[in-house]
Coordinates of C-alpha atoms in Angstrom, one line a residue:
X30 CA 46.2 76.1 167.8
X31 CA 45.6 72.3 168.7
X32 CA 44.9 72.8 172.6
X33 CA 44.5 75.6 175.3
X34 CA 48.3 75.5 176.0
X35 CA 49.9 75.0 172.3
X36 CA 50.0 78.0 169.8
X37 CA 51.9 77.9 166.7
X38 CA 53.8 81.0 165.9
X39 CA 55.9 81.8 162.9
X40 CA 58.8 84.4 162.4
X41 CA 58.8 85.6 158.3
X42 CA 62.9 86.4 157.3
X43 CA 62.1 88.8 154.4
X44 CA 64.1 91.5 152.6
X45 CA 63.0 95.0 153.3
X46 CA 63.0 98.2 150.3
X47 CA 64.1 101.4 151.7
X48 CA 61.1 103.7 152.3
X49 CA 59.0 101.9 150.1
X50 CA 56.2 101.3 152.7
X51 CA 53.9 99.9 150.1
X52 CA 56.0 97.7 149.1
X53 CA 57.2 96.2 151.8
X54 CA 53.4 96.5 153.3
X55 CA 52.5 94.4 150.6
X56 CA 55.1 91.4 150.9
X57 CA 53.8 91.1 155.0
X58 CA 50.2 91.1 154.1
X59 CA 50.7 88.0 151.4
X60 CA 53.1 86.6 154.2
X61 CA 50.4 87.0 156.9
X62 CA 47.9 85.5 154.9
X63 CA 50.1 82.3 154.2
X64 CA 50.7 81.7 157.6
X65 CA 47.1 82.4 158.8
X66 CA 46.3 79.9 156.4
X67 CA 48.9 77.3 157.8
X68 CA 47.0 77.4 160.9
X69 CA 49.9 80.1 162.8
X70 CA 48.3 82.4 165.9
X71 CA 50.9 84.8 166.1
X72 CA 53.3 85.9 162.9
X73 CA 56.3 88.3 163.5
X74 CA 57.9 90.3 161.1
X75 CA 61.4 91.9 161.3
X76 CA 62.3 95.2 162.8
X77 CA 61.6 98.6 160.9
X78 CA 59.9 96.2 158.5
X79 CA 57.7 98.7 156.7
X80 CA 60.1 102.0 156.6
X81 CA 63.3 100.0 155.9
X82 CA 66.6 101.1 158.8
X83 CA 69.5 103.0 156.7
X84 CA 68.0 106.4 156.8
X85 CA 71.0 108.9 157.1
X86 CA 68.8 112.3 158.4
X87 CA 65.8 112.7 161.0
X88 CA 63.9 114.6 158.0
X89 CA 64.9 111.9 155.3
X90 CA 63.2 109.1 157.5
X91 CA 60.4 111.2 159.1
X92 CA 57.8 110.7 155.7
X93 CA 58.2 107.1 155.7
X94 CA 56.9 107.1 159.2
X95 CA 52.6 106.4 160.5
X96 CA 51.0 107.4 162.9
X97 CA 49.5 104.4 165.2
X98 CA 46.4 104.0 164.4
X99 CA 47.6 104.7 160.6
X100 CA 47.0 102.9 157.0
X101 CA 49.5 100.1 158.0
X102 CA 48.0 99.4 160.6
X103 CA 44.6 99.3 159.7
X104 CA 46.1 97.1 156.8
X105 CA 46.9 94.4 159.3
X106 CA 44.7 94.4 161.5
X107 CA 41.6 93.8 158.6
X108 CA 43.9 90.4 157.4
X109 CA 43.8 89.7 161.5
X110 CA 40.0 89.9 161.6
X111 CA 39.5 87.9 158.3
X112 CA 41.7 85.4 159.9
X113 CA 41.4 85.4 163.7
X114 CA 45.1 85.3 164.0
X115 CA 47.8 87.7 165.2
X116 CA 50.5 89.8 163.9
X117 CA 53.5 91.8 165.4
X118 CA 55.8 93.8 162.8
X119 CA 58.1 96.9 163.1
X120 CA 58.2 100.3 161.7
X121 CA 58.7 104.2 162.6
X122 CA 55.8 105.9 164.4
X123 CA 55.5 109.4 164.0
X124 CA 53.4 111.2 167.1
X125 CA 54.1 114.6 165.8
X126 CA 56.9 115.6 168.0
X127 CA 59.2 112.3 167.8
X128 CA 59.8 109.9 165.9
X129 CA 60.0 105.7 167.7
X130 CA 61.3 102.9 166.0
X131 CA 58.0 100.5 167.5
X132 CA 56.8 97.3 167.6
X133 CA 53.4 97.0 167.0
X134 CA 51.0 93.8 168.2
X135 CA 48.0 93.5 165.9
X136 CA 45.0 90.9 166.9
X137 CA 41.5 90.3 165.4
X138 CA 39.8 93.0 167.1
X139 CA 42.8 95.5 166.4
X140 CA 46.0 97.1 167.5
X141 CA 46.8 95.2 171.1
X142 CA 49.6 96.5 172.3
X143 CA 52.7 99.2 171.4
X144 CA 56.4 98.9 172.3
X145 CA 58.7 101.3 171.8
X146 CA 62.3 100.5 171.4
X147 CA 64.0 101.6 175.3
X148 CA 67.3 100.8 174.1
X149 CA 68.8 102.5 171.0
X150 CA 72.5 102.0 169.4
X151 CA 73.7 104.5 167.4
X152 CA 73.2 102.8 164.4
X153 CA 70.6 103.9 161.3
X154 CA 67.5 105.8 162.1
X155 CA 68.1 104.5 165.9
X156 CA 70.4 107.9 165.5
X157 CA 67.8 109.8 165.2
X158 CA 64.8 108.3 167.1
X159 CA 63.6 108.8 170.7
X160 CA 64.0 106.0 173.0
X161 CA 61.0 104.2 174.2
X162 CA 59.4 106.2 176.8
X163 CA 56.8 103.6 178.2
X164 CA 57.6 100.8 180.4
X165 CA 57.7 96.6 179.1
X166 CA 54.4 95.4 179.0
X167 CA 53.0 91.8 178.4
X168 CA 50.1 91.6 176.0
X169 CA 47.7 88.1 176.3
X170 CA 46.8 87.3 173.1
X171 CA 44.7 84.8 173.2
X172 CA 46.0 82.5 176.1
X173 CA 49.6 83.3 174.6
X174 CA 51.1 86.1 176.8
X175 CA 53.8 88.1 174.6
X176 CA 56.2 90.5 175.7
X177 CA 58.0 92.3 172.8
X178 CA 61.4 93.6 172.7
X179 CA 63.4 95.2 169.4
X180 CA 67.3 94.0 168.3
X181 CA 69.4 96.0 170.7
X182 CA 67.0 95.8 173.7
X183 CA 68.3 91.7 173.6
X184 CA 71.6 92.6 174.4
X185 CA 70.3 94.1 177.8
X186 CA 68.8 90.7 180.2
X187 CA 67.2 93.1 182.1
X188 CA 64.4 94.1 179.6
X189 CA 64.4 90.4 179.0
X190 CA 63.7 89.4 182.5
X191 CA 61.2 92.1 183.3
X192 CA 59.2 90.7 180.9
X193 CA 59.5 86.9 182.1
X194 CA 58.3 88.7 185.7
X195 CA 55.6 89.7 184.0
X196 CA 54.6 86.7 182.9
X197 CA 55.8 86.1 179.5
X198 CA 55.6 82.8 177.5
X199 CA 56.9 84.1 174.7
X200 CA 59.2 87.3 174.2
X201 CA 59.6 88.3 170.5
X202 CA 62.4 90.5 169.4
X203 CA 62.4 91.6 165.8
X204 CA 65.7 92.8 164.9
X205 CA 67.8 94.3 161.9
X206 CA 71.5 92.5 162.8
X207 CA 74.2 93.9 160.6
X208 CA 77.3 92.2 160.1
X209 CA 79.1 92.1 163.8
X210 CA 76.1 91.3 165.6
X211 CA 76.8 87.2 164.8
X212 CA 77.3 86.1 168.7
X213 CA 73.7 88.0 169.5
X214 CA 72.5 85.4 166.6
X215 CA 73.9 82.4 167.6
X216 CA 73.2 82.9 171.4
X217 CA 71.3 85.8 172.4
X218 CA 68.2 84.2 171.9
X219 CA 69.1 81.3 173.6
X220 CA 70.4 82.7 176.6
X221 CA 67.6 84.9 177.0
X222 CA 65.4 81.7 177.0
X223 CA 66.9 79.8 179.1
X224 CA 67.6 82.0 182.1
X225 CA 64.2 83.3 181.7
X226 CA 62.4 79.7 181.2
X227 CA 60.7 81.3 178.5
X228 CA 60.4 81.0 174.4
X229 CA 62.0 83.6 172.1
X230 CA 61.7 84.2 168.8
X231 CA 64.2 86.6 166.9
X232 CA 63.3 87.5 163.4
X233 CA 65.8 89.5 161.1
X234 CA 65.7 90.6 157.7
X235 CA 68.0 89.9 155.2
X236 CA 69.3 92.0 152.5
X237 CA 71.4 95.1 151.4
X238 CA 70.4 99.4 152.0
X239 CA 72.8 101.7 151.5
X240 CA 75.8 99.3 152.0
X241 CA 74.7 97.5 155.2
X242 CA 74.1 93.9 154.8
X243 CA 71.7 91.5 157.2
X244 CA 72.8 88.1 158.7
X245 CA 69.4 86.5 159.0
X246 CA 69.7 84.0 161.0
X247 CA 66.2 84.0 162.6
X248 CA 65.6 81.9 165.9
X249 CA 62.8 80.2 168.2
X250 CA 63.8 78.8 171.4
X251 CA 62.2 77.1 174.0
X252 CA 62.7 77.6 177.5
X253 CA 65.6 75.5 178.2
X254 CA 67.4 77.3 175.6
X255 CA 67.5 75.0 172.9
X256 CA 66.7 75.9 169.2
X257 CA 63.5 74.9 167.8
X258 CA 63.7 76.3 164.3
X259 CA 66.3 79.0 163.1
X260 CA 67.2 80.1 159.6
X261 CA 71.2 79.8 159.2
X262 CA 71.7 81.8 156.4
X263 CA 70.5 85.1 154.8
X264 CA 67.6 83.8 152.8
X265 CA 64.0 84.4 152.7
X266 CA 62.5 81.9 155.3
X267 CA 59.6 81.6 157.6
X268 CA 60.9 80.1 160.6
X269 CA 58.0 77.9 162.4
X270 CA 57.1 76.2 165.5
X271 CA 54.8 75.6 169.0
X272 CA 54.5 77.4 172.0
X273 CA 53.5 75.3 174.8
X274 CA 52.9 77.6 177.7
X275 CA 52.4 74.9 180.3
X276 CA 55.9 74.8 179.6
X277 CA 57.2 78.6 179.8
X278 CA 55.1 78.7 182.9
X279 CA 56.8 75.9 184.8
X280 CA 59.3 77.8 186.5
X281 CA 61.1 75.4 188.8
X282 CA 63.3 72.5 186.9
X283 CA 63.2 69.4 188.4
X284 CA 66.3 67.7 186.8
X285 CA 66.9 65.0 189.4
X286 CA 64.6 64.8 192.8
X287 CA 65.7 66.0 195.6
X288 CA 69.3 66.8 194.6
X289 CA 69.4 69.1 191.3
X290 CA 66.6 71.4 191.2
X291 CA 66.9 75.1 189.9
X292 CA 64.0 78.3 189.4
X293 CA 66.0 81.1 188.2
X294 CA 62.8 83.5 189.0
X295 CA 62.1 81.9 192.6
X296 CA 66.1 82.1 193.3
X297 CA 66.8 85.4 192.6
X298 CA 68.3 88.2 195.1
X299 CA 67.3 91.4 193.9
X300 CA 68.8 92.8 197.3
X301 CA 72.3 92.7 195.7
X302 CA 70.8 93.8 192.7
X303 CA 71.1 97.7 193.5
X304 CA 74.0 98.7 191.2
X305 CA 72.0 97.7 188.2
X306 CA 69.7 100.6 189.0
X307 CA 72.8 103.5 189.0
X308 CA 73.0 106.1 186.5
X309 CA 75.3 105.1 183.4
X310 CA 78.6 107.5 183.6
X311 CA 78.0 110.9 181.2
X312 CA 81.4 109.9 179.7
X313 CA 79.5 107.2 177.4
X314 CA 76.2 109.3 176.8
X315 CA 74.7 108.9 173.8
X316 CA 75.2 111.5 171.0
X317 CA 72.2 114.1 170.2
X318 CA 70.9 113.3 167.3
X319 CA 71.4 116.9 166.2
X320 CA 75.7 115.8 166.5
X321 CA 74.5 112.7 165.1
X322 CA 72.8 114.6 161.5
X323 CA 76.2 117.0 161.8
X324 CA 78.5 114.1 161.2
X325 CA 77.1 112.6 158.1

């Protein structure tokens, strides 16, 4: 961090093993300690990072869950006190009675903050998990404020806005993108900065489980929408760059004086807004996931 306002932040594109926590636990913890080294406040890892995504039952994926507080964790957050950085990554969190797909925000002095994934596609172990039952939350870490997201909940601008209403500089969205999810890739993130005024940083895995490929294609934008530092292609990368908050907290554009100015928080009119908040029809529910476990 070189002032008050600029916080370096780093997204790690890695490959993930297929319920091999330790594994995978292993490969963050040399990441996080490279980046903490480098000088990076805050270091996201992809979604479902420690558990791998392609599990085909509720009971197949279910052991390669933790509990929050649990041994991963506690893992993290002793490389976050040796360092004095930060550290969000994603994995399954077993509370006894369901099963989340979570995002979990580390710091020096421990676990920060929890966000469970609200919107779920019916896609790998999302089939089977229970969507996120606690509302978006931003977490200060620092003098950064953070609001986290996972993959699917980026194709939904409200999660995104709440968030930026809340005060976010920064929203982070790790993510598992499978082939077909290119467009979220190569814009998502970018529109979700810019009609925010906020920076976003999307980081996805690469590799291959059961089949399912991942695009990579990491990305930090800034909030005017333009890319700061991506990774094109599905390779290991650590995608790298600053957050100035002076400049995620600046609201109102002034592109020319007096005759082009926009503030797409201040202009808003949530009085027309109303239809956003109606039921979704029952025609496009969600399956169970007990139809879900019959079909495979």
């Amino acid at each position: 961090m070189s002032t008050p306002y600029e916080f370096s932040v780093a997204g790690v594109q890695m490959d993930v093993q297929l319920g091999q926590a330790d594994v995978n636990l292993a490969s963050m913890l040399a990441a996080l300690r490279q980046t903490a080294a480098d000088g990076v406040h805050l270091t996201v890892f992809p979604e479902c990072a420690l558990a791998g995504y392609c599990f085909t039952r509720l009971d197949e994926a279910r052991p390669h869950a933790q509990t929050i507080p649990g041994p991963a964790t506690d893992a993290m957050a002793q490389v976050c006190a040796e360092h004095g950085v930060y550290v969000a990554f994603g994995m399954l969190e077993d509370t006894g009675d369901d099963l989340f797909n979570v995002c979990v925000l580390i710091g020096p002095a421990g676990i920060v903050g929890v966000y469970r994934k609200v919107h779920l596609p019916f896609l790998g172990v999302d089939r089977y998990t229970t969507p996120g039952d606690q509302p978006f939350a931003v977490h200060d870490i620092g003098g950064l404020k953070v609001g986290m997201l996972i993959c699917y909940d980026g194709s939904f601008p409200e999660a995104s806005r709440c968030l930026a209403l809340d005060g976010a500089d920064l929203i982070i969205l790790p993510t598992n993108w499978p082939p077909g999810a290119e467009m979220s890739a190569l814009h998502g993130s970018n529109t979700r900065a810019a009609e925010n005024t906020v920076y976003f940083l999307a980081v996805d895995r690469i590799g291959v489980e059961r089949g399912v490929s991942f695009i990579g294609r990491s990305r930090l934008c800034d909030p005017r929408g333009a890319t700061i530092a991506d990774a094109p292609h599905a390779d290991p990368q650590i995608v790298r760059g600053v957050i100035d908050t002076r400049k995620a907290r600046t609201k109102r554009l002034v592109r020319t004086p007096h005759e082009d100015i926009v503030d797409r928080i201040h202009d808003r009119r949530p009085e027309f807004y109303g239809r956003l908040l109606e039921p979704t029809a029952a025609a496009g529910s969600r399956p169970s996931a007990a139809e879900a476990s019959s079909a495979d």
